[in-house]
Amino acid sequence: MISPRPGTGAVRPLPAAWVLARVSGPSMSPTVRSGDRLLVRRLRPGRVAVGDVVLARFPARPDLLVVKRVHRLLDGDAVDVRGDNPLVTDDSRAYGPAVAVGRVVARLRPRPGRLGPAPAG
């Protein structure tokens, strides 16, 4: 279990070093879209940078696993994550600090390739 700050609750790490994730929802559009398949590498605590697209869990909602972009590094292993779609706010603005548990390495389907930077705006 990983805890971003003492007393905030723990989150489960990813079950394997590499996982496949399927995107559900519009929060990261246009970078990734609902239905995209992503290759994700498990992260060790503290191994994340601003701008990375990650799989993250919120201590406030440990059952929820989301794909978001790291907006800001916080204390300990906590990060502020945001979606690339400004109209959807199911991110740190709604649930508070998150813990990045995996870094998205590539999109496998349906449009293979690496993910680009956040859209301007």
PDB file of C-alpha atoms in Angstrom:
ATOM      1  CA  MET A   1       0.000   0.000   0.000  1.00  0.00           C
ATOM      2  CA  ILE A   2       1.130   3.542  -0.775  1.00  0.00           C
ATOM      3  CA  SER A   3       0.095   6.537   1.297  1.00  0.00           C
ATOM      4  CA  PRO A   4       0.719  10.074  -0.013  1.00  0.00           C
ATOM      5  CA  ARG A   5       0.641  11.650   3.442  1.00  0.00           C
ATOM      6  CA  PRO A   6       0.264  10.251   6.947  1.00  0.00           C
ATOM      7  CA  GLY A   7      -3.392   9.855   7.815  1.00  0.00           C
ATOM      8  CA  THR A   8      -4.788  10.237   4.265  1.00  0.00           C
ATOM      9  CA  GLY A   9      -5.365   6.561   3.538  1.00  0.00           C
ATOM     10  CA  ALA A  10      -3.489   4.036   1.442  1.00  0.00           C
ATOM     11  CA  VAL A  11      -3.870   3.074  -2.204  1.00  0.00           C
ATOM     12  CA  ARG A  12      -3.071  -0.228  -3.892  1.00  0.00           C
ATOM     13  CA  PRO A  13      -0.132  -0.380  -6.318  1.00  0.00           C
ATOM     14  CA  LEU A  14      -0.584  -1.961  -9.741  1.00  0.00           C
ATOM     15  CA  PRO A  15      -0.574  -5.774  -9.604  1.00  0.00           C
ATOM     16  CA  ALA A  16       2.242  -6.244 -12.157  1.00  0.00           C
ATOM     17  CA  ALA A  17       5.215  -4.322 -13.570  1.00  0.00           C
ATOM     18  CA  TRP A  18       3.389  -3.874 -16.912  1.00  0.00           C
ATOM     19  CA  VAL A  19      -0.373  -3.623 -17.383  1.00  0.00           C
ATOM     20  CA  LEU A  20      -2.797  -2.861 -20.195  1.00  0.00           C
ATOM     21  CA  ALA A  21      -5.462  -0.262 -19.495  1.00  0.00           C
ATOM     22  CA  ARG A  22      -8.584   0.596 -21.478  1.00  0.00           C
ATOM     23  CA  VAL A  23      -9.729   4.214 -21.388  1.00  0.00           C
ATOM     24  CA  SER A  24     -13.337   4.864 -20.445  1.00  0.00           C
ATOM     25  CA  GLY A  25     -14.671   8.399 -20.713  1.00  0.00           C
ATOM     26  CA  PRO A  26     -13.715  11.757 -22.259  1.00  0.00           C
ATOM     27  CA  SER A  27     -11.555  13.333 -19.535  1.00  0.00           C
ATOM     28  CA  MET A  28      -8.238  12.945 -21.408  1.00  0.00           C
ATOM     29  CA  SER A  29      -9.518  13.817 -24.878  1.00  0.00           C
ATOM     30  CA  PRO A  30      -7.928  14.613 -27.313  1.00  0.00           C
ATOM     31  CA  THR A  31      -4.724  12.942 -26.007  1.00  0.00           C
ATOM     32  CA  VAL A  32      -6.447   9.617 -25.405  1.00  0.00           C
ATOM     33  CA  ARG A  33     -10.037   8.730 -26.159  1.00  0.00           C
ATOM     34  CA  SER A  34     -12.580   6.358 -24.738  1.00  0.00           C
ATOM     35  CA  GLY A  35     -11.762   2.848 -25.990  1.00  0.00           C
ATOM     36  CA  ASP A  36      -8.017   3.431 -26.416  1.00  0.00           C
ATOM     37  CA  ARG A  37      -5.755   0.673 -25.062  1.00  0.00           C
ATOM     38  CA  LEU A  38      -2.684   1.876 -23.157  1.00  0.00           C
ATOM     39  CA  LEU A  39       0.554   0.191 -22.125  1.00  0.00           C
ATOM     40  CA  VAL A  40       1.363   1.207 -18.545  1.00  0.00           C
ATOM     41  CA  ARG A  41       4.480   0.612 -16.461  1.00  0.00           C
ATOM     42  CA  ARG A  42       4.156   0.422 -12.674  1.00  0.00           C
ATOM     43  CA  LEU A  43       5.779   3.363 -10.877  1.00  0.00           C
ATOM     44  CA  ARG A  44       7.797   3.323  -7.741  1.00  0.00           C
ATOM     45  CA  PRO A  45       6.831   6.136  -5.345  1.00  0.00           C
ATOM     46  CA  GLY A  46       8.488   9.444  -6.209  1.00  0.00           C
ATOM     47  CA  ARG A  47       9.251   8.508  -9.847  1.00  0.00           C
ATOM     48  CA  VAL A  48       6.850  10.877 -11.584  1.00  0.00           C
ATOM     49  CA  ALA A  49       7.277  14.256 -13.291  1.00  0.00           C
ATOM     50  CA  VAL A  50       4.960  17.128 -14.138  1.00  0.00           C
ATOM     51  CA  GLY A  51       3.440  16.469 -17.573  1.00  0.00           C
ATOM     52  CA  ASP A  52       3.520  12.644 -17.324  1.00  0.00           C
ATOM     53  CA  VAL A  53       0.330  10.793 -18.252  1.00  0.00           C
ATOM     54  CA  VAL A  54      -0.286   8.342 -15.419  1.00  0.00           C
ATOM     55  CA  LEU A  55      -2.660   5.847 -13.912  1.00  0.00           C
ATOM     56  CA  ALA A  56      -3.552   7.227 -10.513  1.00  0.00           C
ATOM     57  CA  ARG A  57      -5.671   6.457  -7.478  1.00  0.00           C
ATOM     58  CA  PHE A  58      -7.197   8.917  -5.043  1.00  0.00           C
ATOM     59  CA  PRO A  59      -6.955   8.094  -1.319  1.00  0.00           C
ATOM     60  CA  ALA A  60     -10.442   9.640  -1.063  1.00  0.00           C
ATOM     61  CA  ARG A  61     -11.688   7.127  -3.720  1.00  0.00           C
ATOM     62  CA  PRO A  62      -9.262   4.140  -3.611  1.00  0.00           C
ATOM     63  CA  ASP A  63     -11.574   2.043  -5.814  1.00  0.00           C
ATOM     64  CA  LEU A  64     -11.234   4.540  -8.692  1.00  0.00           C
ATOM     65  CA  LEU A  65      -8.320   4.102 -11.144  1.00  0.00           C
ATOM     66  CA  VAL A  66      -7.951   7.035 -13.559  1.00  0.00           C
ATOM     67  CA  VAL A  67      -5.780   8.115 -16.499  1.00  0.00           C
ATOM     68  CA  LYS A  68      -4.685  11.732 -15.961  1.00  0.00           C
ATOM     69  CA  ARG A  69      -1.780  14.107 -16.531  1.00  0.00           C
ATOM     70  CA  VAL A  70       0.400  15.180 -13.585  1.00  0.00           C
ATOM     71  CA  HIS A  71      -0.277  18.870 -13.074  1.00  0.00           C
ATOM     72  CA  ARG A  72       1.759  19.447  -9.918  1.00  0.00           C
ATOM     73  CA  LEU A  73       3.947  17.506  -7.458  1.00  0.00           C
ATOM     74  CA  LEU A  74       2.814  17.732  -3.838  1.00  0.00           C
ATOM     75  CA  ASP A  75       4.248  16.572  -0.522  1.00  0.00           C
ATOM     76  CA  GLY A  76       5.519  13.000  -0.327  1.00  0.00           C
ATOM     77  CA  ASP A  77       4.146  10.787  -3.104  1.00  0.00           C
ATOM     78  CA  ALA A  78       1.019  12.891  -3.667  1.00  0.00           C
ATOM     79  CA  VAL A  79       0.361  14.553  -7.019  1.00  0.00           C
ATOM     80  CA  ASP A  80      -2.248  16.918  -8.400  1.00  0.00           C
ATOM     81  CA  VAL A  81      -3.665  15.329 -11.570  1.00  0.00           C
ATOM     82  CA  ARG A  82      -5.855  16.865 -14.255  1.00  0.00           C
ATOM     83  CA  GLY A  83      -7.545  15.641 -17.397  1.00  0.00           C
ATOM     84  CA  ASP A  84      -6.645  17.193 -20.750  1.00  0.00           C
ATOM     85  CA  ASN A  85     -10.334  17.922 -21.395  1.00  0.00           C
ATOM     86  CA  PRO A  86     -11.122  21.128 -19.444  1.00  0.00           C
ATOM     87  CA  LEU A  87     -14.865  20.389 -19.463  1.00  0.00           C
ATOM     88  CA  VAL A  88     -14.504  17.248 -17.314  1.00  0.00           C
ATOM     89  CA  THR A  89     -13.312  17.628 -13.718  1.00  0.00           C
ATOM     90  CA  ASP A  90     -13.125  14.076 -12.343  1.00  0.00           C
ATOM     91  CA  ASP A  91      -9.579  14.744 -11.164  1.00  0.00           C
ATOM     92  CA  SER A  92      -7.781  16.333  -8.197  1.00  0.00           C
ATOM     93  CA  ARG A  93     -10.175  19.291  -8.329  1.00  0.00           C
ATOM     94  CA  ALA A  94     -12.956  16.909  -7.280  1.00  0.00           C
ATOM     95  CA  TYR A  95     -11.135  14.205  -5.273  1.00  0.00           C
ATOM     96  CA  GLY A  96      -8.026  15.900  -3.889  1.00  0.00           C
ATOM     97  CA  PRO A  97      -4.440  14.630  -4.083  1.00  0.00           C
ATOM     98  CA  ALA A  98      -3.736  11.423  -5.980  1.00  0.00           C
ATOM     99  CA  VAL A  99      -1.001   8.800  -6.017  1.00  0.00           C
ATOM    100  CA  ALA A 100       0.462   7.916  -9.426  1.00  0.00           C
ATOM    101  CA  VAL A 101       0.748   4.125  -9.597  1.00  0.00           C
ATOM    102  CA  GLY A 102       1.774   3.748 -13.256  1.00  0.00           C
ATOM    103  CA  ARG A 103       3.136   5.795 -16.179  1.00  0.00           C
ATOM    104  CA  VAL A 104       1.481   5.483 -19.589  1.00  0.00           C
ATOM    105  CA  VAL A 105       4.222   4.421 -22.004  1.00  0.00           C
ATOM    106  CA  ALA A 106       2.252   4.163 -25.259  1.00  0.00           C
ATOM    107  CA  ARG A 107      -1.149   3.852 -26.859  1.00  0.00           C
ATOM    108  CA  LEU A 108      -1.489   0.407 -28.453  1.00  0.00           C
ATOM    109  CA  ARG A 109      -4.915   0.588 -30.092  1.00  0.00           C
ATOM    110  CA  PRO A 110      -6.589   1.906 -32.147  1.00  0.00           C
ATOM    111  CA  ARG A 111      -3.987   4.609 -32.953  1.00  0.00           C
ATOM    112  CA  PRO A 112      -0.577   3.177 -31.900  1.00  0.00           C
ATOM    113  CA  GLY A 113       2.117   5.555 -30.726  1.00  0.00           C
ATOM    114  CA  ARG A 114       3.511   7.663 -27.948  1.00  0.00           C
ATOM    115  CA  LEU A 115       1.392  10.300 -26.260  1.00  0.00           C
ATOM    116  CA  GLY A 116       2.111  13.934 -26.939  1.00  0.00           C
ATOM    117  CA  PRO A 117       2.194  16.937 -24.634  1.00  0.00           C
ATOM    118  CA  ALA A 118      -0.920  18.475 -23.135  1.00  0.00           C
ATOM    119  CA  PRO A 119      -3.040  20.437 -25.585  1.00  0.00           C
ATOM    120  CA  ALA A 120      -2.577  24.208 -25.488  1.00  0.00           C
ATOM    121  CA  GLY A 121      -5.244  26.248 -23.841  1.00  0.00           C
TER     122      GLY A 121
END
